[in-house]
Amino acid sequence: MHNYTKKELMTLITGKLRRNFGRDVEEATSLHMFKACAMVLRDIISERQMKTEDKVVEKHQRQVHYLSLEFLMGRSLMKNAYNLGVLEPLKQAIEGLGFSAPDLFEAEPDAGLGNGGLGRLAACYLDSMTTLEIPATGYSICYELGIFKQKIVDGQQVELPDNWLGLGDAWLIPKMDEVEEVRFGGKIEDEWDSLGNHRIKHTDYDVVLAVPKDMEISGYHTDHANLLRLWDAKSPTPVDMHLFSSGQYLKAVEQRAMAESISKVLYPEDNHYEGKSLRLKQQYFFVSATIQSIVRKHRAEYGTLRNFHQKHAIQINDTHPTLAIPELMRILLDEEGYGWDEAWYIVTHTIAYTNHTVLAEALERWPQQLIESLLPRIWQILVEISNRYQQLLTDYFHGDLSKVAPMAIIWGGEVRMANLCVCACYKINGVSALHSDILKKDVFKDAYQRTPDKFTNVTNGIDHRRWLSECNPRLDELIQDCCGGDKYQLQPDALKGLEKYQNDAGVLSRLGEIKTANKKAFATWVAREHGIFLNTDAMFDVQVKRLHEYKRQLLNVLHIIYLYQKMKNDVHFDFTPRTYLFGAKAAPGYAVAKRIIRLINSVADMIAKDPICKDRLQVVFLENYRVSLAEKLMPASELSEQISTAGKEASGTGNMKFMMNGAVTIGTLDGANVEMHQVLGDENIFLFGLKAHEVAELKHSGYKSYEYYVHNPDLRAVVEQLNLGFGDGINYDDLARRLLFGDGCPADEYLLLADFESYRDAHVRAGKAYRDPKLWNKMSLMNIARSGIFASDRSIRDYAKDIWKVPVREIK
Ligand SMILES: *Cc1c(COP(=O)(O)O)cnc(C)c1O
């Protein structure tokens, strides 16, 4: 590995400024400067990526392809500099050229090509796959607009477009010679040639061009580099449209608009299915371009597709890329002329599926007519897959329709994508031990009985280099001092080395000082950015994640209202001061989620105005929660709110970021919290609430939220206050009604009232522990020390060994 010096980087940067922007350093703005730095690093990675690719082809290595409609990358400048080992010289070079390095890093827009956890997971996995030297490519759409920017106006969420490409495209390399053609609509006819061979003839279709915009992915301290291939949709219509006759002209304009709308915007729903035709177009566009691109390169390397499954593992991130299954079938059948059985063998030994949710409203079920008209050939293949599968199931279950019907692929006029994945994929994994268990015992119970070996678990993880070393340099320094230097960067288990300091007063107080310094730094940023002054003497109690009823931000708010009322009514109320921080985007069409955001702001306002709360209780809603905000917040957090209804959160990854940064969790036994509890023991986590099986039992026996309301006067007063409002003239009786009576849904569907008391008790325990700094710092230290298993390096090793069957970098 070549080590770049400050001087070399200065030369490279000034060269970029002159050649790409026609400017000398003196004339460059910070935006030019950012782009020039990005391009310098991009060139370095690109060089390595080409060498990596040459080696992969030369050695005929097996490759991984990670398909995801979302990659929530965040910023890349500091990340790439860090991975390349040039962060210090780059900072010096920037300063040497008369710019502020921190300001320049801050000027980079987040690449927000995702909604939340699922998209961020894909980004962390790219880093780990590359660091572990796996030949891997990520694929997605080059959305012109990423996840919307959130403004809070009068307490309410307002969405603004996120035009990231102006600066963000500094990282992208368009490859015009690798364009793929994707076909929509048209007619399918059977054709027999002179030898009697059957051929499929597709006519009258619309073409959309898929242009790859490749983002270079660096790994930590390795020459290995990978790509994230983002497909941009372009119309094939030439610009001289005025030459067309009128009929062609109109069709051409329509086609152009249709084509270019495909990559216009990311769908902003998290954990929710919307049956929109543009979304289906996005899915097929992305999948078809990706599979064609993989196949094209494979043919060039091997001259045949017969060994395709031996050379490629295709991982699909949730069901969004499921059409990869019929698309690969289509190519093998129609373009290669393989028979059904051979094509099916290849497909079912290539594609693996990660399930991310058990929420019914998130399961994709596409209307038959939509697929039939938009993708006629894909539809035919789906029908054949579905018919064959149904026959197989009918035989296996001796015609028992109670088993066959729920497993069917096409049923009641809909195509069920999860069932198609279960049928065709060679592995199916959940994302935490509990979630994978629920898949086996509940969601895919009968499929599990038939093919148990397909089912496995890979617990999610996070890129600990981004989420600890890079974002929390003070803590990184302490770890380096205690755990053998930077060893933990490639061996996250080395964090265990901290454990032997669990009773070391010096280390514990240093840990406390680090947290205090991080809180102050965060408060300074919030004051500058938003003009809000955080009380850094209070415990930072944080809930940041997408707004969703199952994540139960409302339970947190109900408890805050209780604390406020208690403070008003009881002068002796013994309370550990808290600064509550919320951050959450609501899907623009999710009315209840938006009401909860407004409620948080109403409550925050009331508390801010009441002198009785001064220095004791503060609530702040941080607008526009995103990766770059999370990177500032995690190091400053003390209590991590992970309070979803047990059985609903598949894994969570926010929980892991907090843990790694020394925040202690208050949480339910849900998702990966279960595994956190396993390594931490009761003494290092504040657990509360019903367990997943108790939730199921309570729902089964007929849950009555009203009874909790009647029997608990504190809870009653809190719900009453929703009806009355919070002094700003807005009442929240709609939310109160939802809790007590439901509203076209079960009353209190997510069991907030059932868990309220237990949640309050856990908060009392947390408050007591916090008042004993030595105890608290010890808990914090144990959380960091035992967080190594939640590094995405561990997750990727699991995938490589159990699912992809590819070798990984050995760390000595
Ligand atoms: C990690 C992360 C998430 C996921 O958080 P959960 O608490 O696991 O839902 C969502 N958004 C951003 C910006 C993140 O960094």
Tab-separated table of C-alpha atoms and ligand atoms in Angstrom, residues 72 110 115-118 120-121 270 462 467 544-546 550-551 625-628 630-631 634 641-642 649 651-658, ligand 1:
chain	number	residue	atom	x	y	z
A	72	LEU	CA	-27.919	4.730	3.090
A	110	ASP	CA	-25.288	12.734	2.914
A	115	ASN	CA	-34.907	5.087	4.507
A	116	GLY	CA	-33.384	3.722	7.681
A	117	GLY	CA	-31.986	0.518	9.106
A	118	LEU	CA	-32.259	-1.675	5.986
A	120	ARG	CA	-27.820	1.608	6.411
A	121	LEU	CA	-27.192	-2.134	6.866
A	270	ASP	CA	-39.970	2.370	5.732
A	462	ILE	CA	-22.638	-2.241	12.051
A	467	TRP	CA	-19.636	4.024	14.167
A	544	VAL	CA	-33.639	8.187	17.214
A	545	LYS	CA	-35.038	5.968	14.422
A	546	ARG	CA	-37.800	6.122	11.831
A	550	TYR	CA	-44.354	-0.414	16.507
A	551	LYS	CA	-41.181	1.413	17.585
A	625	TYR	CA	-32.332	12.666	11.533
A	626	ARG	CA	-29.804	11.135	9.130
A	627	VAL	CA	-26.464	9.311	9.096
A	628	SER	CA	-24.302	12.397	9.613
A	630	ALA	CA	-26.308	9.999	14.071
A	631	GLU	CA	-22.507	10.111	13.853
A	634	MET	CA	-24.088	8.385	19.194
A	641	GLU	CA	-34.293	3.788	23.956
A	642	GLN	CA	-34.999	0.457	22.168
A	649	GLU	CA	-38.424	-5.191	15.410
A	651	SER	CA	-33.109	-6.718	14.648
A	652	GLY	CA	-32.427	-3.028	14.968
A	653	THR	CA	-28.965	-1.622	14.330
A	654	GLY	CA	-29.365	1.701	16.110
A	655	ASN	CA	-29.255	-0.328	19.336
A	656	MET	CA	-25.755	-1.559	18.355
A	657	LYS	CA	-24.416	1.929	17.527
A	658	PHE	CA	-25.457	3.161	20.963
B	1	LIG	C1	-28.790	3.102	12.155
B	1	LIG	C2	-29.758	4.013	11.552
B	1	LIG	C3	-31.116	3.660	11.518
B	1	LIG	C4	-31.647	2.378	12.117
B	1	LIG	O1	-32.029	2.629	13.453
B	1	LIG	P1	-32.964	1.588	14.243
B	1	LIG	O2	-32.982	2.143	15.629
B	1	LIG	O3	-32.283	0.261	14.191
B	1	LIG	O4	-34.293	1.593	13.606
B	1	LIG	C5	-32.010	4.543	10.940
B	1	LIG	N1	-31.595	5.719	10.420
B	1	LIG	C6	-30.297	6.100	10.447
B	1	LIG	C7	-29.908	7.409	9.873
B	1	LIG	C8	-29.335	5.247	11.004
B	1	LIG	O5	-28.049	5.629	11.013
